Coordinates of C-alpha atoms and ligand atoms in Angstrom, one line a residue:
M1 CA -11.3 -5.3 -14.5
R2 CA -10.7 -4.1 -11.0
P3 CA -12.2 -0.7 -10.3
Y4 CA -10.4 -0.4 -7.0
A5 CA -7.2 -2.1 -6.1
D6 CA -7.7 -3.7 -2.7
N7 CA -4.7 -3.7 -0.4
D8 CA -5.9 -6.7 1.6
Y9 CA -3.5 -9.5 2.3
P10 CA -3.1 -11.8 -0.7
A11 CA -5.2 -14.8 0.2
N12 CA -2.6 -17.4 -1.0
H13 CA 0.9 -16.7 0.1
K14 CA 3.8 -17.0 -2.3
P15 CA 6.4 -19.7 -1.5
D16 CA 9.5 -18.2 0.2
W17 CA 11.9 -19.0 -2.6
K18 CA 9.7 -16.9 -4.9
I19 CA 9.8 -13.9 -2.5
I20 CA 13.6 -14.3 -2.2
A21 CA 14.0 -14.7 -5.9
G22 CA 12.0 -11.4 -6.2
L23 CA 14.7 -9.7 -4.1
W24 CA 17.6 -10.9 -6.3
P25 CA 17.4 -8.0 -8.8
Y26 CA 17.8 -5.6 -6.0
L27 CA 20.9 -7.5 -4.6
A28 CA 22.5 -8.0 -8.0
E29 CA 23.4 -4.4 -8.0
Y30 CA 25.9 -5.2 -5.2
R31 CA 27.3 -8.4 -6.8
G32 CA 30.9 -7.4 -6.0
R33 CA 30.2 -6.8 -2.3
V34 CA 28.2 -10.1 -2.1
I35 CA 31.1 -12.1 -3.4
L36 CA 33.5 -10.3 -1.1
A37 CA 31.3 -11.0 1.9
V38 CA 31.0 -14.7 1.0
S39 CA 34.7 -15.2 0.7
M40 CA 35.4 -13.4 4.0
L41 CA 32.8 -15.7 5.6
I42 CA 34.4 -18.8 4.3
M43 CA 37.8 -17.7 5.7
A44 CA 36.2 -16.9 9.1
K45 CA 34.6 -20.3 9.2
V46 CA 37.9 -22.1 8.5
A47 CA 39.4 -20.1 11.4
I48 CA 36.5 -21.0 13.7
V49 CA 36.5 -24.7 13.1
T50 CA 40.3 -25.0 13.7
T51 CA 40.2 -23.1 17.0
P52 CA 39.3 -26.1 19.2
I53 CA 42.2 -28.1 17.7
A54 CA 44.6 -25.4 19.0
L55 CA 42.9 -25.7 22.3
K56 CA 43.3 -29.5 22.4
Y57 CA 47.1 -29.2 21.8
I58 CA 47.4 -26.6 24.5
V59 CA 45.6 -28.8 27.1
D60 CA 47.4 -32.0 26.0
Y61 CA 50.8 -30.3 26.1
L62 CA 50.1 -28.9 29.6
D63 CA 48.7 -32.2 30.8
Q64 CA 51.5 -34.5 29.5
N65 CA 54.4 -32.2 30.6
R66 CA 53.0 -31.3 34.0
G67 CA 55.8 -31.2 36.6
A68 CA 58.4 -32.0 33.9
D69 CA 60.6 -29.1 32.8
M70 CA 58.3 -28.0 30.0
V71 CA 59.3 -25.6 27.3
L72 CA 56.9 -22.7 28.0
W73 CA 57.1 -21.1 24.5
I74 CA 55.3 -24.0 22.9
P75 CA 52.0 -23.7 24.8
L76 CA 52.4 -19.9 24.6
M77 CA 52.7 -20.1 20.8
L78 CA 49.6 -22.3 20.7
V79 CA 47.7 -19.9 22.9
L80 CA 48.7 -17.1 20.5
A81 CA 47.5 -19.2 17.6
Y82 CA 44.3 -19.9 19.4
G83 CA 43.7 -16.1 20.0
A84 CA 44.4 -15.4 16.3
L85 CA 41.9 -18.0 15.2
R86 CA 39.3 -16.7 17.6
F87 CA 39.8 -13.2 16.3
G88 CA 39.4 -14.4 12.7
S89 CA 36.1 -16.1 13.4
T90 CA 33.7 -13.2 14.2
L91 CA 30.0 -12.8 12.3
F92 CA 27.4 -15.6 11.3
N93 CA 24.6 -16.5 8.9
I94 CA 22.6 -19.6 7.9
V95 CA 24.7 -20.8 5.0
P96 CA 28.1 -20.3 6.8
T97 CA 26.7 -22.1 9.9
L98 CA 25.8 -25.1 7.7
L99 CA 29.3 -24.9 6.3
E100 CA 30.7 -24.9 9.8
I101 CA 28.7 -27.9 10.8
A102 CA 30.0 -29.8 7.8
M103 CA 33.6 -28.9 8.6
V104 CA 33.2 -29.8 12.3
A105 CA 31.6 -33.2 11.3
G106 CA 34.6 -33.9 9.1
I107 CA 37.2 -33.0 11.8
L108 CA 35.4 -35.1 14.4
L109 CA 35.1 -38.0 12.0
V110 CA 38.9 -37.9 11.4
A111 CA 39.9 -37.2 15.1
F112 CA 37.4 -39.5 16.9
N113 CA 34.7 -41.9 15.8
V114 CA 31.5 -41.8 13.9
S115 CA 29.3 -41.8 17.0
Y116 CA 30.1 -38.2 17.8
V117 CA 29.4 -37.1 14.3
L118 CA 26.1 -39.0 14.4
A119 CA 25.1 -37.6 17.8
I120 CA 25.9 -34.0 16.6
L121 CA 24.1 -34.5 13.3
V122 CA 21.0 -35.9 15.0
S123 CA 20.8 -33.0 17.4
V124 CA 21.3 -30.5 14.6
V125 CA 18.6 -32.1 12.5
V126 CA 16.2 -32.3 15.4
F127 CA 17.0 -28.7 16.3
V128 CA 16.5 -27.4 12.7
V129 CA 13.3 -29.4 12.0
F130 CA 11.8 -28.3 15.3
S131 CA 12.7 -24.7 14.6
I132 CA 11.4 -24.7 11.1
R133 CA 8.1 -26.4 12.1
V134 CA 7.4 -24.2 15.0
T135 CA 8.4 -21.1 13.1
E136 CA 6.0 -22.1 10.2
W137 CA 3.3 -22.6 12.7
R138 CA 4.0 -19.2 14.2
T139 CA 4.0 -17.3 10.9
A140 CA 0.2 -17.4 10.9
F141 CA 0.1 -15.7 14.2
V142 CA 2.6 -13.0 13.1
R143 CA 0.4 -12.4 10.0
E144 CA -2.7 -12.3 12.1
A145 CA -1.1 -9.8 14.6
N146 CA -0.1 -7.6 11.6
N147 CA -3.5 -7.7 10.1
R148 CA -5.2 -6.9 13.4
D149 CA -2.9 -4.0 13.9
N150 CA -3.8 -2.6 10.5
Q151 CA -7.5 -3.2 11.1
S152 CA -7.6 -1.4 14.4
N153 CA -5.5 1.5 13.0
S154 CA -7.7 2.1 10.0
R155 CA -10.8 1.8 12.1
A156 CA -9.5 4.5 14.5
I157 CA -8.5 6.8 11.6
D158 CA -11.9 6.2 9.9
S159 CA -13.9 7.2 12.9
L160 CA -11.7 10.2 13.6
L161 CA -12.0 11.4 10.0
N162 CA -15.8 10.9 10.2
Y163 CA -16.2 12.5 13.6
E164 CA -19.1 14.6 12.4
T165 CA -21.1 11.6 11.4
V166 CA -20.2 9.9 14.7
K167 CA -21.5 12.9 16.6
Y168 CA -24.7 13.3 14.5
F169 CA -25.7 9.8 15.4
N170 CA -24.4 10.1 19.0
N171 CA -22.3 7.0 18.3
E172 CA -19.1 7.8 20.3
R173 CA -19.8 4.9 22.6
F174 CA -20.4 2.6 19.6
E175 CA -17.2 3.6 17.9
A176 CA -15.2 3.2 21.2
E177 CA -16.7 -0.3 21.6
Q178 CA -15.8 -1.2 18.1
Y179 CA -12.3 0.0 18.5
D180 CA -12.1 -1.8 21.8
E181 CA -13.2 -5.0 20.1
D182 CA -10.5 -4.5 17.5
L183 CA -7.9 -3.9 20.1
D184 CA -9.0 -7.0 21.9
L185 CA -8.5 -9.1 18.8
W186 CA -5.1 -7.5 18.3
E187 CA -4.2 -8.3 21.9
Q188 CA -5.2 -11.9 21.5
A189 CA -3.2 -12.2 18.3
R190 CA -0.2 -10.6 20.0
L191 CA -0.5 -13.0 22.9
K192 CA -0.6 -16.0 20.6
N193 CA 2.4 -14.5 18.9
R194 CA 4.3 -14.2 22.2
T195 CA 3.2 -17.6 23.6
S196 CA 4.3 -19.4 20.4
M197 CA 7.7 -17.6 20.6
A198 CA 8.1 -18.9 24.2
V199 CA 7.3 -22.4 22.9
L200 CA 10.0 -22.0 20.3
N201 CA 12.7 -20.7 22.7
I202 CA 12.0 -23.3 25.4
G203 CA 12.0 -26.1 22.9
Q204 CA 15.3 -25.0 21.3
A205 CA 17.0 -24.6 24.7
F206 CA 15.8 -28.1 25.6
I207 CA 17.1 -29.7 22.5
I208 CA 20.5 -28.0 22.8
G209 CA 20.8 -28.8 26.6
S210 CA 20.0 -32.5 26.2
S211 CA 22.3 -32.9 23.3
M212 CA 25.2 -31.3 25.1
V213 CA 24.6 -33.6 28.1
A214 CA 24.4 -36.7 26.0
I215 CA 27.6 -36.0 24.0
M216 CA 29.6 -34.8 27.0
A217 CA 28.6 -38.0 28.8
M218 CA 29.9 -40.0 25.9
A219 CA 33.2 -38.1 26.1
V220 CA 33.5 -38.5 29.9
R221 CA 33.2 -42.3 29.5
E222 CA 36.0 -42.4 26.9
V223 CA 38.3 -40.2 29.0
A224 CA 37.7 -42.4 32.0
S225 CA 38.5 -45.5 29.9
G226 CA 41.6 -43.8 28.5
Q227 CA 40.4 -43.8 24.9
M228 CA 40.4 -40.0 24.9
T229 CA 42.9 -37.5 26.3
L230 CA 41.9 -34.5 28.4
G231 CA 42.7 -32.4 25.4
D232 CA 40.3 -34.4 23.2
F233 CA 37.6 -33.8 25.8
T234 CA 38.3 -30.1 25.8
M235 CA 38.1 -30.1 22.0
V236 CA 34.8 -31.9 21.9
N237 CA 33.4 -29.5 24.5
A238 CA 34.7 -26.5 22.6
Y239 CA 33.1 -27.8 19.4
L240 CA 29.8 -28.3 21.0
I241 CA 29.7 -24.8 22.5
Q242 CA 30.9 -23.4 19.2
L243 CA 28.3 -25.2 17.3
F244 CA 25.3 -24.7 19.5
I245 CA 25.7 -21.0 20.1
P246 CA 25.5 -20.2 16.4
L247 CA 22.8 -22.9 16.0
N248 CA 20.7 -21.0 18.6
A249 CA 21.5 -17.8 16.8
L250 CA 20.5 -19.5 13.6
G251 CA 17.1 -20.2 15.1
F252 CA 16.8 -16.5 15.8
V253 CA 18.0 -15.6 12.3
Y254 CA 15.5 -18.0 10.7
R255 CA 12.7 -16.4 12.8
E256 CA 13.8 -12.9 11.8
I257 CA 14.0 -14.0 8.1
R258 CA 10.6 -15.5 8.2
Q259 CA 9.2 -12.4 9.8
S260 CA 10.9 -10.2 7.2
L261 CA 9.6 -12.4 4.4
V262 CA 6.1 -11.8 5.7
N263 CA 6.7 -8.1 5.4
V264 CA 8.6 -8.4 2.1
E265 CA 5.7 -10.4 0.7
R266 CA 3.3 -7.7 1.7
L267 CA 5.6 -5.1 0.1
F268 CA 5.8 -7.0 -3.2
G269 CA 2.0 -7.5 -3.0
L270 CA 1.7 -3.7 -3.0
L271 CA 4.3 -3.2 -5.6
G272 CA 2.7 -5.8 -7.8
D273 CA -0.7 -4.2 -7.6
K274 CA -1.3 -3.1 -11.1
P275 CA -3.1 0.2 -11.6
A276 CA -6.6 -0.4 -13.0
I277 CA -5.7 1.9 -15.9
E278 CA -2.3 1.7 -17.7
D279 CA -1.0 3.5 -20.7
A280 CA -0.8 1.4 -23.8
A281 CA 2.7 0.5 -24.8
D282 CA 2.5 2.7 -27.9
A283 CA 0.4 5.5 -26.3
K284 CA 0.8 8.9 -27.9
A285 CA 0.2 12.3 -26.4
L286 CA -3.2 13.7 -27.1
A287 CA -3.2 16.1 -30.0
I288 CA -6.2 18.5 -29.8
T289 CA -7.0 20.1 -33.0
K290 CA -10.6 21.2 -32.4
G291 CA -11.7 19.4 -29.2
D292 CA -14.4 17.1 -30.6
V293 CA -15.6 14.5 -28.0
Q294 CA -17.6 11.4 -28.9
F295 CA -18.9 8.4 -27.0
H296 CA -19.6 5.5 -29.4
D297 CA -22.0 2.9 -28.1
V298 CA -20.3 2.9 -24.7
R299 CA -21.2 0.1 -22.3
F300 CA -19.8 0.0 -18.8
S301 CA -20.3 -1.7 -15.4
Y302 CA -18.4 -1.3 -12.1
H303 CA -19.3 -4.9 -11.3
Q304 CA -20.1 -7.6 -13.9
E305 CA -23.5 -8.3 -12.5
R306 CA -24.8 -4.7 -12.8
A307 CA -24.7 -2.8 -16.1
I308 CA -24.5 1.0 -15.5
L309 CA -24.2 2.4 -19.1
K310 CA -26.0 0.4 -21.7
G311 CA -24.9 1.7 -25.1
V312 CA -24.5 5.5 -24.8
N313 CA -23.8 7.6 -27.9
I314 CA -22.8 11.3 -27.3
T315 CA -21.3 13.8 -29.7
I316 CA -20.0 17.0 -28.3
P317 CA -18.9 19.1 -31.3
A318 CA -15.8 21.2 -30.6
G319 CA -16.5 24.3 -28.6
H320 CA -20.1 23.2 -27.8
T321 CA -21.8 22.5 -24.4
I322 CA -23.7 19.4 -23.9
A323 CA -25.8 19.0 -20.8
V324 CA -26.8 15.7 -19.2
V325 CA -29.8 15.5 -16.9
G326 CA -31.6 12.6 -15.4
A327 CA -32.5 10.7 -12.3
S328 CA -30.0 10.0 -9.5
G329 CA -28.0 6.9 -10.2
A330 CA -28.7 7.1 -14.0
G331 CA -24.9 7.1 -14.7
K332 CA -24.2 10.8 -15.3
S333 CA -21.1 11.1 -13.2
T334 CA -20.0 7.8 -14.6
L335 CA -19.8 9.5 -18.1
A336 CA -17.4 12.0 -16.6
R337 CA -15.2 9.3 -14.9
L338 CA -15.0 7.4 -18.2
L339 CA -14.0 10.5 -20.2
F340 CA -11.3 11.3 -17.6
R341 CA -10.4 7.6 -17.9
F342 CA -10.6 6.6 -14.2
F343 CA -12.0 3.4 -15.8
D344 CA -12.0 1.9 -19.2
V345 CA -15.2 1.2 -21.1
N346 CA -16.3 -2.4 -21.4
S347 CA -17.2 -2.0 -25.0
G348 CA -17.5 0.8 -27.5
S349 CA -15.1 3.8 -27.3
I350 CA -14.6 7.4 -26.4
T351 CA -12.7 9.6 -28.8
I352 CA -11.3 13.1 -28.7
D353 CA -10.7 14.5 -32.1
G354 CA -10.8 11.0 -33.4
Q355 CA -8.2 9.6 -31.0
D356 CA -9.4 6.7 -28.8
I357 CA -8.6 7.8 -25.3
R358 CA -7.2 4.3 -24.6
N359 CA -4.4 5.0 -27.1
I360 CA -3.2 8.2 -25.6
T361 CA -1.2 8.9 -22.5
Q362 CA -3.2 9.5 -19.3
D363 CA -1.0 12.4 -18.6
S364 CA -1.8 14.3 -21.8
L365 CA -5.5 13.3 -21.5
R366 CA -5.9 14.5 -18.0
S367 CA -4.0 17.7 -18.5
A368 CA -6.5 18.5 -21.3
I369 CA -9.6 18.1 -19.1
G370 CA -10.8 20.2 -16.2
V371 CA -13.2 18.7 -13.8
V372 CA -15.4 20.3 -11.2
P373 CA -16.5 17.2 -9.3
Q374 CA -19.8 16.5 -7.6
D375 CA -18.1 16.4 -4.2
T376 CA -15.2 18.7 -3.8
V377 CA -12.6 17.6 -1.3
L378 CA -9.8 20.0 -0.3
F379 CA -6.4 19.5 1.3
N380 CA -5.9 20.3 4.9
D381 CA -3.9 23.4 3.9
T382 CA -4.4 27.1 3.3
L383 CA -7.0 28.4 0.9
Y384 CA -4.2 29.8 -1.3
S385 CA -2.5 26.4 -1.6
N386 CA -5.7 24.7 -2.5
L387 CA -6.4 27.3 -5.2
A388 CA -2.9 27.2 -6.5
Y389 CA -3.2 23.4 -6.8
G390 CA -5.1 24.0 -10.1
R391 CA -1.8 25.0 -11.7
P392 CA 1.3 24.8 -9.6
G393 CA 3.4 27.7 -10.5
A394 CA 0.5 30.1 -11.3
S395 CA 1.2 33.7 -10.4
E396 CA -0.6 35.5 -7.6
A397 CA -2.3 37.7 -10.2
E398 CA -3.6 34.7 -12.1
I399 CA -5.0 33.2 -8.9
H400 CA -6.7 36.4 -7.9
H401 CA -8.3 36.6 -11.4
A402 CA -9.6 33.1 -11.1
V403 CA -11.0 33.8 -7.7
R404 CA -12.9 36.8 -9.0
Q405 CA -14.3 34.8 -11.9
A406 CA -15.5 32.1 -9.4
N407 CA -17.2 34.8 -7.3
L408 CA -15.0 33.9 -4.3
D409 CA -13.2 37.3 -3.8
G410 CA -15.9 38.7 -1.5
F411 CA -15.7 35.7 0.8
I412 CA -11.9 35.7 1.0
R413 CA -11.9 39.4 1.8
S414 CA -14.3 38.7 4.7
L415 CA -11.9 36.2 6.2
P416 CA -9.6 37.5 9.0
D417 CA -6.7 35.4 7.6
G418 CA -7.7 35.9 3.9
Y419 CA -5.9 33.5 1.6
S420 CA -3.9 32.1 4.5
T421 CA -7.0 30.6 6.1
R422 CA -6.6 26.9 6.8
V423 CA -9.5 24.9 5.4
G424 CA -9.4 21.9 7.7
E425 CA -9.4 18.2 6.9
R426 CA -11.1 17.6 3.5
G427 CA -12.0 21.3 3.6
L428 CA -14.6 20.9 6.4
K429 CA -14.2 24.5 7.5
L430 CA -15.7 25.8 4.3
S431 CA -19.4 25.7 3.4
G432 CA -20.5 23.4 0.5
G433 CA -20.9 26.4 -1.8
E434 CA -17.5 27.8 -0.9
K435 CA -15.8 24.5 -1.6
Q436 CA -17.6 24.4 -5.0
R437 CA -16.3 27.8 -5.8
V438 CA -12.8 26.9 -4.8
A439 CA -13.1 23.9 -7.2
I440 CA -14.3 26.2 -10.0
A441 CA -11.6 28.7 -9.4
R442 CA -8.9 26.1 -9.7
V443 CA -10.3 24.6 -12.8
L444 CA -10.4 28.1 -14.3
L445 CA -6.7 28.3 -13.3
K446 CA -5.9 25.0 -15.0
N447 CA -7.5 26.5 -18.1
P448 CA -8.0 23.2 -20.0
P449 CA -9.5 22.9 -23.5
L450 CA -12.2 20.4 -22.2
L451 CA -14.4 21.0 -19.2
I452 CA -16.6 18.7 -17.2
L453 CA -18.9 20.3 -14.7
D454 CA -20.6 17.7 -12.5
E455 CA -23.3 19.5 -10.4
A456 CA -20.8 22.3 -10.2
T457 CA -23.2 24.8 -8.7
S458 CA -25.6 22.5 -6.9
S459 CA -24.7 23.8 -3.4
L460 CA -25.1 27.5 -4.3
D461 CA -28.1 29.8 -3.7
S462 CA -29.7 31.1 -6.9
I463 CA -28.0 34.5 -6.9
S464 CA -24.5 33.1 -6.5
E465 CA -25.3 30.4 -8.9
Q466 CA -26.4 32.9 -11.6
A467 CA -23.2 34.9 -11.0
I468 CA -21.0 31.8 -11.5
L469 CA -23.0 30.5 -14.4
D470 CA -22.4 33.8 -16.1
A471 CA -18.7 33.5 -15.4
L472 CA -18.7 29.9 -16.5
N473 CA -20.7 30.8 -19.7
E474 CA -17.8 33.0 -20.7
V475 CA -15.3 30.3 -20.0
T476 CA -17.3 27.5 -21.7
Q477 CA -18.0 29.5 -24.8
Q478 CA -14.8 28.5 -26.6
R479 CA -14.5 25.1 -25.0
T480 CA -16.0 21.6 -25.4
T481 CA -18.0 21.2 -22.2
L482 CA -20.0 18.4 -20.5
V483 CA -22.3 19.8 -17.9
I484 CA -24.2 17.5 -15.5
A485 CA -27.0 19.0 -13.6
H486 CA -30.1 18.2 -11.6
R487 CA -31.6 21.7 -11.7
L488 CA -32.8 22.0 -15.3
S489 CA -32.9 25.8 -15.1
T490 CA -29.1 25.8 -15.0
V491 CA -28.8 24.0 -18.4
R492 CA -31.6 25.4 -20.4
D493 CA -29.0 27.4 -22.4
A494 CA -27.0 24.4 -23.4
D495 CA -26.6 23.6 -27.1
T496 CA -28.0 20.1 -26.6
I497 CA -29.6 18.5 -23.5
L498 CA -29.4 14.7 -23.1
V499 CA -31.8 13.0 -20.8
M500 CA -30.4 9.9 -19.2
D501 CA -32.4 7.2 -17.6
E502 CA -31.0 3.9 -16.3
G503 CA -27.8 4.0 -18.3
Q504 CA -29.4 5.1 -21.6
I505 CA -30.0 8.4 -23.4
V506 CA -33.7 8.5 -23.7
E507 CA -34.2 12.0 -25.1
S508 CA -32.1 14.7 -26.6
G509 CA -32.5 18.2 -28.1
G510 CA -32.7 21.8 -27.1
H511 CA -34.7 23.0 -24.2
N512 CA -37.7 24.1 -26.2
E513 CA -37.5 21.1 -28.5
L514 CA -37.6 18.7 -25.5
L515 CA -40.5 20.6 -23.9
A516 CA -42.4 20.2 -27.2
K517 CA -41.8 16.5 -27.1
D518 CA -43.8 16.3 -23.9
G519 CA -41.8 13.4 -22.6
Y520 CA -39.5 12.7 -19.7
Y521 CA -37.8 16.1 -19.8
A522 CA -41.1 18.0 -20.0
R523 CA -42.3 16.1 -17.0
L524 CA -39.1 16.8 -15.0
W525 CA -39.3 20.5 -16.0
L526 CA -42.9 20.9 -14.9
Q527 CA -42.2 19.2 -11.6
Q528 CA -39.2 21.5 -10.9
Q529 CA -41.1 24.6 -12.0
H530 CA -43.9 23.5 -9.7
S531 CA -41.7 23.0 -6.6
D532 CA -39.9 26.3 -7.4
D533 CA -43.3 28.0 -7.4
E534 CA -44.1 26.5 -4.1
T535 CA -40.8 27.6 -2.6
S536 CA -41.3 31.1 -3.8
A537 CA -44.9 31.1 -2.6
E538 CA -43.7 30.1 0.9
N539 CA -41.1 32.8 1.0
Ligands
LIG601 N1 -17.1 3.1 -7.8 C1 -18.2 2.5 -8.0 N2 -18.4 1.1 -7.7 C2 -19.6 0.5 -7.9 N3 -20.7 1.2 -8.2 C3 -20.6 2.5 -8.5 C4 -19.4 3.2 -8.3 N4 -19.6 4.5 -8.6 C5 -21.0 4.6 -8.9 N5 -21.5 3.4 -8.8 C6 -23.0 3.1 -9.2 O1 -23.2 3.4 -10.5 C7 -24.5 4.0 -10.6 C8 -24.3 5.3 -11.4 O2 -23.6 6.2 -10.6 P1 -23.3 7.7 -11.1 O3 -22.4 8.3 -10.0 O4 -22.9 7.8 -12.4 O5 -24.8 8.3 -10.9 P2 -25.3 9.8 -11.2 O6 -26.2 9.7 -12.4 O7 -24.2 10.7 -11.3 O8 -26.2 10.0 -9.9 P3 -26.3 11.4 -9.1 O9 -27.3 12.3 -9.8 O10 -26.9 10.9 -7.8 O11 -25.0 12.0 -8.9 C9 -25.0 4.2 -9.3 O12 -26.1 3.3 -9.1 C10 -23.9 3.9 -8.3 O13 -24.3 3.2 -7.2
LIG602 MG1 -23.4 12.1 -10.1

């Protein structure tokens, strides 16, 4: 399994035809238009390749009848035809250009001799091979420049988001240097990109130039020896110009297509990224009858090498509260993430009223569970919007009620802007305890049948904590609740307390029962009582 989808560049790139094939379904929608465009193109190409022939007849007619009493309407008609053909020959593309080359080769073969056809074909082949090779070689630089660009951007965003940490450690200069290094790499990549582009352009121009010179020299010799008329010469010249201009453009189009394919590849990479968790094909909506939650021998690891949960069994009878305590890193929050199905268990199962959560839709599962997470992050919006997020569409009265239950009303009244106060990025303008109470208020607003409270009151002073615990007690009374806590005093009223250590439940029972066992929990309790006594003695 992949806990986190990484958006990095796919290491092995797909062949172009696969990327293009992937585009086909999107094009197929416009099949009619595609067919129409292709037929128009073919007609335009027929027009374009016959234009130089009209030109030849004009020149030859003028040349042969010079001085003689020529009939003016014949060349004028030819000029008119020439204009019409030129008009009919506008737009270009790779396939039509190849079609055009084939037609021109045919005409030259019929009109002159095979040496012109060979000369043109050789230059076209040299041009195409050169363009493809150099463009391939360049693609790596295009990719690199894109990657460097992404990298420096995300670095900049990261250091701006974490500006507090940057300042705590006085690391502005360090961050600036890192960013500078990234930009440096980006610059180098851009430079390689540009230089290789110049190599491509100069090379293409050179191939076209020398081919033109060679073929025109052939034609000049034949005109001089009388094997070719002036009109023939003009025609060859017109064909060359007509062929090489689109050929040059073709180089440009190929480059653009390659570049776009790099982007399309990336797009498909993102589109193809499967979510770590997907609904089963026959997933049903969760049907809560009582709200019974069970973990059956659950094993789980984020990475194969390190087991986090090693066979956990938990039963939370409907409407009961189970508390989980234990050392940091024991896997407590992981239990909550698995129940919310951010990840799937490796083995064992989690059921709600007997339904394996892998067989129900994520939507119905997640709307049934309210979570107050260990770290609350808010949107950079008003306090009101952040509260209303718990249930979009909730009435103002409902929001005020939840705010009172979460003991947040006094705080909001003290704010000059009240509910309209903006909370800053990730909610950084609120204190830790205020953020926690916002999180509690919006879960109360969501009003789900199942509750997970992960250190929900850890940032509060004892007085606010007690007030909220009382409020929460009222709420949790009718609900199946999983409470995770460090401070044992906050969970002593729970129906059952589970003690977790290194991914296993090592003890369970009521508070007094566990104290009587004189084990892990009793030690933890004594320790905390002791430090509490010390704190109160100091005060
Ligand atoms: N997304 C993740 N990828 C990899 N490892 C993770 C991930 N989340 C947590 N872990 C690891 O799993 C272990 C259990 O984490 P968990 O958050 O469940 O601990 P916890 O019992 O809630 O601890 P605490 O009391 O400090 O909150 C930790 O050692 C942690 O490093
Ligand atoms: Mg935790």
